Short mmCIF file of C-alpha atoms and ligand atoms in Angstrom, two decimals:
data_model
loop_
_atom_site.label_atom_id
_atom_site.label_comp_id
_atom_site.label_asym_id
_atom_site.label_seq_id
_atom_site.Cartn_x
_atom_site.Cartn_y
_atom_site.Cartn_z
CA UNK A 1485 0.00 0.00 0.00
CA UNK A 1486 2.55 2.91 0.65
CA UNK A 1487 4.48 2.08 -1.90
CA UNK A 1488 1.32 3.31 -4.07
CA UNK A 1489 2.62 6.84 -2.79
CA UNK A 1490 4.99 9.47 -4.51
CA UNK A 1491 8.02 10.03 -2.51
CA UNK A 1492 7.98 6.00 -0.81
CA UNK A 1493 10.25 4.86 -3.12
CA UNK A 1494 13.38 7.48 -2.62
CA UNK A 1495 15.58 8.09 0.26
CA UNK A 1496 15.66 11.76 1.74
CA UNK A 1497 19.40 11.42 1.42
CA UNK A 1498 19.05 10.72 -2.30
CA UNK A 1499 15.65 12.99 -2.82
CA UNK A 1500 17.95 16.05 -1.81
CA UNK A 1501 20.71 15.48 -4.32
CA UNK A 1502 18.09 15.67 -7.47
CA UNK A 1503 17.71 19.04 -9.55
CA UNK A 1504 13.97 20.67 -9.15
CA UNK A 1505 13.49 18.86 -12.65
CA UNK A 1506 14.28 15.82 -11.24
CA UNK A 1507 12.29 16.36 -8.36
CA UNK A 1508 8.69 16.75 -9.95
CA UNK A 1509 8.05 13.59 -11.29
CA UNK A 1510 8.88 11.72 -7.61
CA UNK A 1511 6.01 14.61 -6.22
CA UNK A 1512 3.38 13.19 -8.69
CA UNK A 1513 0.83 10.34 -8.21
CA UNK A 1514 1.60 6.78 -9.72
CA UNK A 1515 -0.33 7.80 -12.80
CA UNK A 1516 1.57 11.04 -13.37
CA UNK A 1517 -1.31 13.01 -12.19
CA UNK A 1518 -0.74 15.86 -8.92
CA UNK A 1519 -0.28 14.93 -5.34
CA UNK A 1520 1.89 16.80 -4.01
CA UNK A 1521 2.29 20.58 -5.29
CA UNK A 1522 5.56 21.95 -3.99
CA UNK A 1523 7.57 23.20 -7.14
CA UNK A 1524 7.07 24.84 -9.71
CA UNK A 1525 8.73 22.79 -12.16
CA UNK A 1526 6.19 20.09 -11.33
CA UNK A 1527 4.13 21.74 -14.02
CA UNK A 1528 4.05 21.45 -17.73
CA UNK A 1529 2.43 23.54 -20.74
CA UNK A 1530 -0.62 21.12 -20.81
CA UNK A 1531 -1.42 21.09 -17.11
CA UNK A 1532 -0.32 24.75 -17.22
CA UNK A 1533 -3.46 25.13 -19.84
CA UNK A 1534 -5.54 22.71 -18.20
CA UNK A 1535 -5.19 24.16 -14.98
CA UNK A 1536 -6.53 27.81 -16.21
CA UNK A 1537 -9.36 26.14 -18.10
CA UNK A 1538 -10.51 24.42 -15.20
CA UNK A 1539 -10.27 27.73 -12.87
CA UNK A 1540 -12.09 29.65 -15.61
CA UNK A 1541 -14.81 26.76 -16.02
CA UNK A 1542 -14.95 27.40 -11.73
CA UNK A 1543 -15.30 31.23 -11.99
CA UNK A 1544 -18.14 30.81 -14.59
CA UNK A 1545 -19.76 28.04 -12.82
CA UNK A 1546 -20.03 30.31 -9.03
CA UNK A 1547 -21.90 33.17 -10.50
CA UNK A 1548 -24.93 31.34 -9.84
CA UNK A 1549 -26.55 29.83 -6.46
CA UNK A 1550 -27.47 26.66 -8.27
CA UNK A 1551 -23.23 26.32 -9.75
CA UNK A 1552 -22.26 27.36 -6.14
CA UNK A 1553 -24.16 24.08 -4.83
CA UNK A 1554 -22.79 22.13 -7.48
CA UNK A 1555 -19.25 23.06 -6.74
CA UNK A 1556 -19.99 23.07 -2.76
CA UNK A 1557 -21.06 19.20 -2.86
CA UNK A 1558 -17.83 18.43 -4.78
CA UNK A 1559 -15.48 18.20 -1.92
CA UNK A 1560 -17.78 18.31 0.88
CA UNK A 1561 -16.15 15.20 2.27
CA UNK A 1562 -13.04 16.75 2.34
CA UNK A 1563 -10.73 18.48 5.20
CA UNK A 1564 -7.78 20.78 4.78
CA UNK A 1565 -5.39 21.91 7.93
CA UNK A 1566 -4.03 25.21 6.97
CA UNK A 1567 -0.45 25.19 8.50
CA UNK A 1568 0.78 29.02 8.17
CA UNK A 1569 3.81 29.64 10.46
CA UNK A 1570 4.67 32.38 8.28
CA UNK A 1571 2.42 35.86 8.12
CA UNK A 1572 0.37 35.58 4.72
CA UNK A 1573 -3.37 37.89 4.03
CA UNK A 1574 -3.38 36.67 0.75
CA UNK A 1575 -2.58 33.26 0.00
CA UNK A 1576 -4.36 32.44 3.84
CA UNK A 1577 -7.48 33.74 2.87
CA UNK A 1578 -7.58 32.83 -1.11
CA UNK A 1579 -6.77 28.88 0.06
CA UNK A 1580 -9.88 28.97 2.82
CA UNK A 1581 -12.17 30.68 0.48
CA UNK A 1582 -11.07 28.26 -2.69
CA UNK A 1583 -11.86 25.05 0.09
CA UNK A 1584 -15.02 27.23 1.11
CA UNK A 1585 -16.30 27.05 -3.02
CA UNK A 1586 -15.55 23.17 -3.30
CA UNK A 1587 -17.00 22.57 0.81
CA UNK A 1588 -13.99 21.64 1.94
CA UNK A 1589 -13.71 22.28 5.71
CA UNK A 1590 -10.71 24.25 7.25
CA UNK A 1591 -8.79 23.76 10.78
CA UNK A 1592 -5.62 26.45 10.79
CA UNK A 1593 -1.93 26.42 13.11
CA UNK A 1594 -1.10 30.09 12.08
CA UNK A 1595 0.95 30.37 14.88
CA UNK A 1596 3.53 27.87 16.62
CA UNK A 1597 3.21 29.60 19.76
CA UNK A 1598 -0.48 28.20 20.30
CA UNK A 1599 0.31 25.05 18.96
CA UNK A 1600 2.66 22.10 20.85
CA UNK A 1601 5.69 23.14 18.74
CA UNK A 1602 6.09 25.53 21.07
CA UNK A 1603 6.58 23.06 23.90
CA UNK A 1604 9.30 21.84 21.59
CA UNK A 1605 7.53 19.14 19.06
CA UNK A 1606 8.92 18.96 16.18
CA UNK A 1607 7.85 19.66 12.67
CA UNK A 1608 7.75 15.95 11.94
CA UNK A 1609 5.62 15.51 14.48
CA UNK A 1610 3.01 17.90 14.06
CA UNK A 1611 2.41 17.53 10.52
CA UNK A 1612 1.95 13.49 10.95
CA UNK A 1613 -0.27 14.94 13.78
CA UNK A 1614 -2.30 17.11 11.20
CA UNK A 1615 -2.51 14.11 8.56
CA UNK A 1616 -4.49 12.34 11.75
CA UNK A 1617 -7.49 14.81 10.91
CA UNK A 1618 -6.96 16.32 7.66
CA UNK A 1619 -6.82 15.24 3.99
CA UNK A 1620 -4.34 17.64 2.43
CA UNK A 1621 -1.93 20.28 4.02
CA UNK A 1622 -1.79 23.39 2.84
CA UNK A 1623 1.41 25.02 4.36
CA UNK A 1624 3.43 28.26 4.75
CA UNK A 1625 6.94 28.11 6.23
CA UNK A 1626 10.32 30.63 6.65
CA UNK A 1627 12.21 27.20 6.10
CA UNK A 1628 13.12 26.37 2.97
CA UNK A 1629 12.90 22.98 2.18
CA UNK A 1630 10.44 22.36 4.68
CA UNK A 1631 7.52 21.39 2.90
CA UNK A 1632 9.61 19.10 0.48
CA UNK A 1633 11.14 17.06 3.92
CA UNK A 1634 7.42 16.66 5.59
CA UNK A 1635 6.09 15.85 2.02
CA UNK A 1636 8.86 13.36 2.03
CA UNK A 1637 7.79 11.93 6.01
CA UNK A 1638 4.25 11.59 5.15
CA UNK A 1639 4.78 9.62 2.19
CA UNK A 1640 6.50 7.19 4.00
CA UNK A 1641 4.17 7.39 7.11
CA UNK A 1642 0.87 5.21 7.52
CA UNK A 1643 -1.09 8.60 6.17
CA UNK A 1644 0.09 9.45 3.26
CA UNK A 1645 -1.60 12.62 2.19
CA UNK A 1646 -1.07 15.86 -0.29
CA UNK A 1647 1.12 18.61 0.86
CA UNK A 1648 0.83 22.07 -1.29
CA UNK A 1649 3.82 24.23 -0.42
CA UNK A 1650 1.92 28.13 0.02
CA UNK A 1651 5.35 29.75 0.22
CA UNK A 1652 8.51 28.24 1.60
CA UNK A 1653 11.12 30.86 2.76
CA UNK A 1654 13.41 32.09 -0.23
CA UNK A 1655 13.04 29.45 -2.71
CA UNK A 1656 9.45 28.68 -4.01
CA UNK A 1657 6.22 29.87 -3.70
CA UNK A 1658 4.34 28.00 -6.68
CA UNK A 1659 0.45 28.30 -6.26
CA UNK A 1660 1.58 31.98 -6.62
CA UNK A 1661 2.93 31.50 -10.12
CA UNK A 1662 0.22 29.75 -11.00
CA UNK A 1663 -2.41 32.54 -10.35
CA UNK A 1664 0.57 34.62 -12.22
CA UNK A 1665 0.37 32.02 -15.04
CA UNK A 1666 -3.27 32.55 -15.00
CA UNK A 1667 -3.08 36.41 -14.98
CA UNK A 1668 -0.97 36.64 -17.82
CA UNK A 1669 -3.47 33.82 -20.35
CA UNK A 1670 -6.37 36.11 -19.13
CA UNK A 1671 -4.75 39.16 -20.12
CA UNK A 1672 -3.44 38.08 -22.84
CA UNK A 1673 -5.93 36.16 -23.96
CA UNK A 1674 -6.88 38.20 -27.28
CA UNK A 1675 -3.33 39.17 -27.50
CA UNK A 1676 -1.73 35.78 -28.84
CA UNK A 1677 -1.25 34.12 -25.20
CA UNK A 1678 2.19 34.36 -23.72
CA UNK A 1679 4.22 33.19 -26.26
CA UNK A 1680 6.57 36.15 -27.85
CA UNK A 1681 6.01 38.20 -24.59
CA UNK A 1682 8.51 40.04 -22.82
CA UNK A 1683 8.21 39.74 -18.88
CA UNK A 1684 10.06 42.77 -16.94
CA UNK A 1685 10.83 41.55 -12.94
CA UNK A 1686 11.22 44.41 -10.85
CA UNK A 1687 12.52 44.99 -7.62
CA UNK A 1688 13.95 42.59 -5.21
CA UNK A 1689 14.60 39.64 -7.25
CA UNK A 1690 17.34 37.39 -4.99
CA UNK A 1691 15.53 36.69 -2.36
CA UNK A 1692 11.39 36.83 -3.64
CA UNK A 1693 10.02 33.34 -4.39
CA UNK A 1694 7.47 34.59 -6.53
CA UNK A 1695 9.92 35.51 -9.10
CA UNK A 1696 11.97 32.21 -8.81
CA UNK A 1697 8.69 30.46 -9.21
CA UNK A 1698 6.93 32.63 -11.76
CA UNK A 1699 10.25 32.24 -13.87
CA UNK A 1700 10.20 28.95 -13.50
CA UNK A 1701 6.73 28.30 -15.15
CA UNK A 1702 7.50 30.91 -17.74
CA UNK A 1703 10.41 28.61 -19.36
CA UNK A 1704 7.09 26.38 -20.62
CA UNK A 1705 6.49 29.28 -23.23
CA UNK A 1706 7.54 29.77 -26.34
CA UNK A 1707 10.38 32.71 -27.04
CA UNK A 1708 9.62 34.45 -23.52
CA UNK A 1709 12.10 37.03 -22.74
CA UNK A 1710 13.04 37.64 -19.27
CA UNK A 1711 14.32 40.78 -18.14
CA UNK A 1712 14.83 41.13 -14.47
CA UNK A 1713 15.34 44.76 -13.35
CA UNK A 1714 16.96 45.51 -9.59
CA UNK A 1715 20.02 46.80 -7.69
CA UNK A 1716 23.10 45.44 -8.02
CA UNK A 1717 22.53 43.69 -4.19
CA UNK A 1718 19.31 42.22 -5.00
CA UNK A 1719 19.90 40.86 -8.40
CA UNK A 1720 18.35 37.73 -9.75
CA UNK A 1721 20.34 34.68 -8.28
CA UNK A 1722 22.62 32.43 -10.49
CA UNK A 1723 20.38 29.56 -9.78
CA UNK A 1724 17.63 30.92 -12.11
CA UNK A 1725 19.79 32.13 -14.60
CA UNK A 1726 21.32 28.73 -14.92
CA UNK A 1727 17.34 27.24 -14.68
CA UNK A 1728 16.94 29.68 -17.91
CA UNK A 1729 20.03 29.01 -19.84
CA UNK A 1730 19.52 25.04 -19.34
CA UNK A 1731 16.04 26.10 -20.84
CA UNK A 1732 17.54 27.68 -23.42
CA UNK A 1733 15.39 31.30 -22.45
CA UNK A 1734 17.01 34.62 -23.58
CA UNK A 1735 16.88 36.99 -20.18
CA UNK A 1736 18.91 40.46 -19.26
CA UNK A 1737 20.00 42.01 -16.60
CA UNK A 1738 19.56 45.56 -16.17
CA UNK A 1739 19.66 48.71 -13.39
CA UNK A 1740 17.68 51.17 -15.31
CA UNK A 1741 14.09 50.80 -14.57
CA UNK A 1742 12.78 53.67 -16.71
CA UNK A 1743 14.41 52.19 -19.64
CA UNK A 1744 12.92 48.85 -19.31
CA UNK A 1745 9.19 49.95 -19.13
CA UNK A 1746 8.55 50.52 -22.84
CA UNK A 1747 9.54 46.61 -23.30
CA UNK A 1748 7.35 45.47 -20.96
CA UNK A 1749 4.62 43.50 -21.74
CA UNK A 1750 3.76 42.58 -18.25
CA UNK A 1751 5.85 44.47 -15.63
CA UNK A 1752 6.18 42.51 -12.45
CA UNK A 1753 6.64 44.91 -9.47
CA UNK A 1754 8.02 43.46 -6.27
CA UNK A 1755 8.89 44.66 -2.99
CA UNK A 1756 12.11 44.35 -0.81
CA UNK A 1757 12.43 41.39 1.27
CA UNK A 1758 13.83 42.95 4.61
CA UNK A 1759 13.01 40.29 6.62
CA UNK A 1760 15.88 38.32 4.84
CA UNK A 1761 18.24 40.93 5.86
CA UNK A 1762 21.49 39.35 7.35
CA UNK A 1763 22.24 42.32 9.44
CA UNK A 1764 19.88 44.52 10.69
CA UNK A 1765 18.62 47.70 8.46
CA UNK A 1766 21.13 46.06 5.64
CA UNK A 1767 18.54 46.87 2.90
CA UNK A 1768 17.17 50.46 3.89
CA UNK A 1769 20.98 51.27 2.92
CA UNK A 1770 19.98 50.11 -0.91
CA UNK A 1771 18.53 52.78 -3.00
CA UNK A 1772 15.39 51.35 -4.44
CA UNK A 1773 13.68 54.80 -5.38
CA UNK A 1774 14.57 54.52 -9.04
CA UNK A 1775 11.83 50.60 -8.83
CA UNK A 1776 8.99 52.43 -8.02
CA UNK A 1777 5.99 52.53 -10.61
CA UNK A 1778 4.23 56.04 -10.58
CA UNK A 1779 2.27 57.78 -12.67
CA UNK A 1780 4.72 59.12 -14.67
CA UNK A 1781 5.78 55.56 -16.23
CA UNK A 1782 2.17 55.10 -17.45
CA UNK A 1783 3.06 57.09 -21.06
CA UNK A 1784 6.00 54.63 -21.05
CA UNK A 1785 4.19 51.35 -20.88
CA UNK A 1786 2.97 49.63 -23.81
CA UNK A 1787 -1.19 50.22 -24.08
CA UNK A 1788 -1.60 46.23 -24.05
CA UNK A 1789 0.85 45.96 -21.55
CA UNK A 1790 -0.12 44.68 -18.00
CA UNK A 1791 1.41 45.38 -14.62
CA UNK A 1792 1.15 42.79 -11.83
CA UNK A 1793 2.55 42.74 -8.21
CA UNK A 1794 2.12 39.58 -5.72
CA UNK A 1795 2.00 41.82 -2.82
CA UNK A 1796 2.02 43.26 -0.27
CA UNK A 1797 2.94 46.19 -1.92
CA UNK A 1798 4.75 48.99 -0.54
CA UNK A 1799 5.81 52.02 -2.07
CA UNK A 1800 6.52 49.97 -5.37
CA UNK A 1801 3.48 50.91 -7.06
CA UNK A 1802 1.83 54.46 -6.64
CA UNK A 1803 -1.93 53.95 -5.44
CA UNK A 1804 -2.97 56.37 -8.55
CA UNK A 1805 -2.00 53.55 -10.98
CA UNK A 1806 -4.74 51.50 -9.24
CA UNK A 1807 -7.08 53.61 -11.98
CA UNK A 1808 -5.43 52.82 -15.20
CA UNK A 1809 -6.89 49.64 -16.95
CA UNK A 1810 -3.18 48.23 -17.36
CA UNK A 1811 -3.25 47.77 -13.42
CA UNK A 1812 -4.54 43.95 -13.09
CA UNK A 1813 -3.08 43.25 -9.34
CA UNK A 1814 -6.52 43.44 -7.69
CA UNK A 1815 -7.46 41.00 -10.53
CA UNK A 1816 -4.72 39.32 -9.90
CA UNK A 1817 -5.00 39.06 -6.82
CA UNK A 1818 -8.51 37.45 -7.03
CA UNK A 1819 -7.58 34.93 -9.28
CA UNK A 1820 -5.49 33.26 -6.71
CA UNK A 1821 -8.85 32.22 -5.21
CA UNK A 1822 -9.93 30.47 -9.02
CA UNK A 1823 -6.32 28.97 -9.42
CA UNK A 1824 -6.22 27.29 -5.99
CA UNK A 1825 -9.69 26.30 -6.51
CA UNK A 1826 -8.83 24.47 -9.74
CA UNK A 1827 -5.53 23.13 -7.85
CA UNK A 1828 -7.15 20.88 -5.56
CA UNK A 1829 -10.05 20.06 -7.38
CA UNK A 1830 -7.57 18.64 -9.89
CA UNK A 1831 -5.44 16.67 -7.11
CA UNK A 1832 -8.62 15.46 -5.65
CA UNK A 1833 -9.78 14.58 -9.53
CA UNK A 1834 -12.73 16.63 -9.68
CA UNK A 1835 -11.84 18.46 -13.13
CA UNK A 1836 -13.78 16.05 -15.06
CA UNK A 1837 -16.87 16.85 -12.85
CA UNK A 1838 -16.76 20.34 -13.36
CA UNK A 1839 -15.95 20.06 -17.08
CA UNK A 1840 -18.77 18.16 -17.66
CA UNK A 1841 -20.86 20.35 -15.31
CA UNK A 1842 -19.27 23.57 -17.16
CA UNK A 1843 -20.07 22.00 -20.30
CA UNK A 1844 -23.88 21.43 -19.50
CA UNK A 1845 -24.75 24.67 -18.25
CA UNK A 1846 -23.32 27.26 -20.91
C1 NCD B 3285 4.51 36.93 -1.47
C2 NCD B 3285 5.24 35.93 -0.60
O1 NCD B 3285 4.79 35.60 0.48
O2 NCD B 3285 6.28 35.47 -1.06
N1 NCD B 3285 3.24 37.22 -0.98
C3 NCD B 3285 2.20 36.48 -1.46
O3 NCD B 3285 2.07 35.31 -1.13
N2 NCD B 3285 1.39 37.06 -2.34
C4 NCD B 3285 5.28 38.15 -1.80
C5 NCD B 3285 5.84 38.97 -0.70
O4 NCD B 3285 5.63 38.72 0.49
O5 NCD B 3285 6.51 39.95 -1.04
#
């Protein structure tokens, strides 16, 4: 029986020696389909493209009260424990309302000082604990790694159930490239897709997971230039420019934000990840007045072109910009509610339910 599950077949030793690439297929069900979701490189253009359809098919079918039962009875049976150690608005709330659309019911740790880590159990411990009383994790950790080792534990445990990495420290933070993913085919939907597009990163690219995941997915397109905009000190790592060049992706580097706006098609604002800083107050010495998007960049951007920011947002993007049509962060923002939907309907193999469902009712 566990050797049914992904990740009972490797040794941690051995698990932790493989590239990302290598990684995904041992993360994946027996027939190739999603278990556990914890890189990005777990994903391919299909499920890329199957995964939007399906959160489109969702957001179509909850307009109504009768689509909202439908989609309410499809995981009714379901629980999710909701293991944020980290702060998160965001990706919290989009995961409990997206188990809230398919019924799913929701028990949170959001905080290890009200849960028996902090009488010193360890992480091992508590998430074989969780996988007592829940059918998928959903977690949010400053470790990196993390979720990958207790992914790892419960496979080989006597409850083997899904983990979905919601942001682990520096290195990945893939549910939130998939609502980028999904952004970017709804924006550029009449627009030829995301092949041929240029993608401008902005801000602080070493140590934001979004961007190492977002980059990531964006190697399944088709002639995608990168171009990742930042100080000196907070410049893309070498890890994803190797990850592009392996992928054969053309990328630049470059200081001078005002010159990279007219090449944008999507502009991806970040903001600075202080609470990396090795020494205290290390990053308020960086200049990052010349990343901000104001008003004044509007007449520089493209009129198709979007811009997007995970956030929180900070003084990256001028509040005025909110107005202009180009800005699709709240959007954005609410698709990560769709895409996570779609996510575990699709790991709990409900996609061909909704299809159908979808399929019937337009
Ligand atoms: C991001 C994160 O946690 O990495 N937030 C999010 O999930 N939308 C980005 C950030 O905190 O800057």
């Amino acid at each position: 029986m566990r050797k049914e599950h992904p990740l009972s077949e490797i040794a941690w030793a051995d698990l932790q020696q493989l590239s990302p690439n290598a990684k995904a297929p041992h993360l994946a069900a027996k027939d190739g389909r999603l278990f556990h979701v914890l890189l990005a490189q777990q994903f391919n253009r299909e499920q890329l493209d199957a995964i939007g359809e399906l959160a489109t098919n969702i957001r179509f079918i909850a307009k109504n009260e009768g689509g909202l039962k439908f989609l309410q009875d499809l995981l009714a049976h379901k629980r999710a424990m909701l293991y944020f150690t980290q702060p998160s608005t965001r990706t919290f709330l989009s995961f409990c309302a997206a188990c809230q659309i398919l019924g799913v019911k929701v028990g949170e740790v959001r905080d290890t000082a009200t849960s028996s880590e902090f009488k010193g159990e360890s992480q091992e411990d508590s998430v074989r604990t969780f996988s007592s009383y829940f059918d998928f994790i959903i977690m949010r950790t400053e470790v990196g790694g993390l979720a990958e080792r207790m992914a790892w534990v419960l496979s080989n445990s006597d409850r083997p159930i899904p983990i979905i990495n919601a942001g682990s420290g520096k290195d990945q933070h893939p549910t939130q490239a998939l609502l980028d993913i999904y952004t970017l085919q709804r924006s550029f939907e009449e627009k030829g897709g995301i092949d041929g597009k240029t993608i401008v990163f902005v801000g602080d690219l070493l140590r934001g997971r979004t961007v190492r995941s977002l980059a990531s997915l964006l190697t399944n397109y088709r002639n995608v230039r990168q171009i990742f905009v930042g100080p000196e000190k907070l410049q893309i790592g070498r890890d994803v420019l190797d990850m592009l060049e392996a992928a054969g992706v053309k990328y630049e580097l470059s200081e001078d934000f005002r010159k990279a706006v007219p090449l944008a098609d999507a502009i991806y604002m970040t903001r600075v990840q202080d609470e990396w800083d090795v020494e205290k107050g290390e990053s308020k010495r960086i200049d990052i007045s010349k990343y901000c998007f104001g008003v004044k960049h509007l007449a520089l951007l493209k009129p198709a072109a979007v811009i997007m920011h995970p956030f929180p947002r900070r003084g990256e993007i001028s509040p005025e910009v909110d107005h202009d049509p180009r800005a699709v962060y709240w959007r954005q923002m609410r698709n990560g509610m769709w895409i996570r939907a779609a996510l575990i309907a699709a790991i709990f193999r409900r996609d061909a339910a909704i299809q159908e469902y979808y399929e019937e009712s337009v």
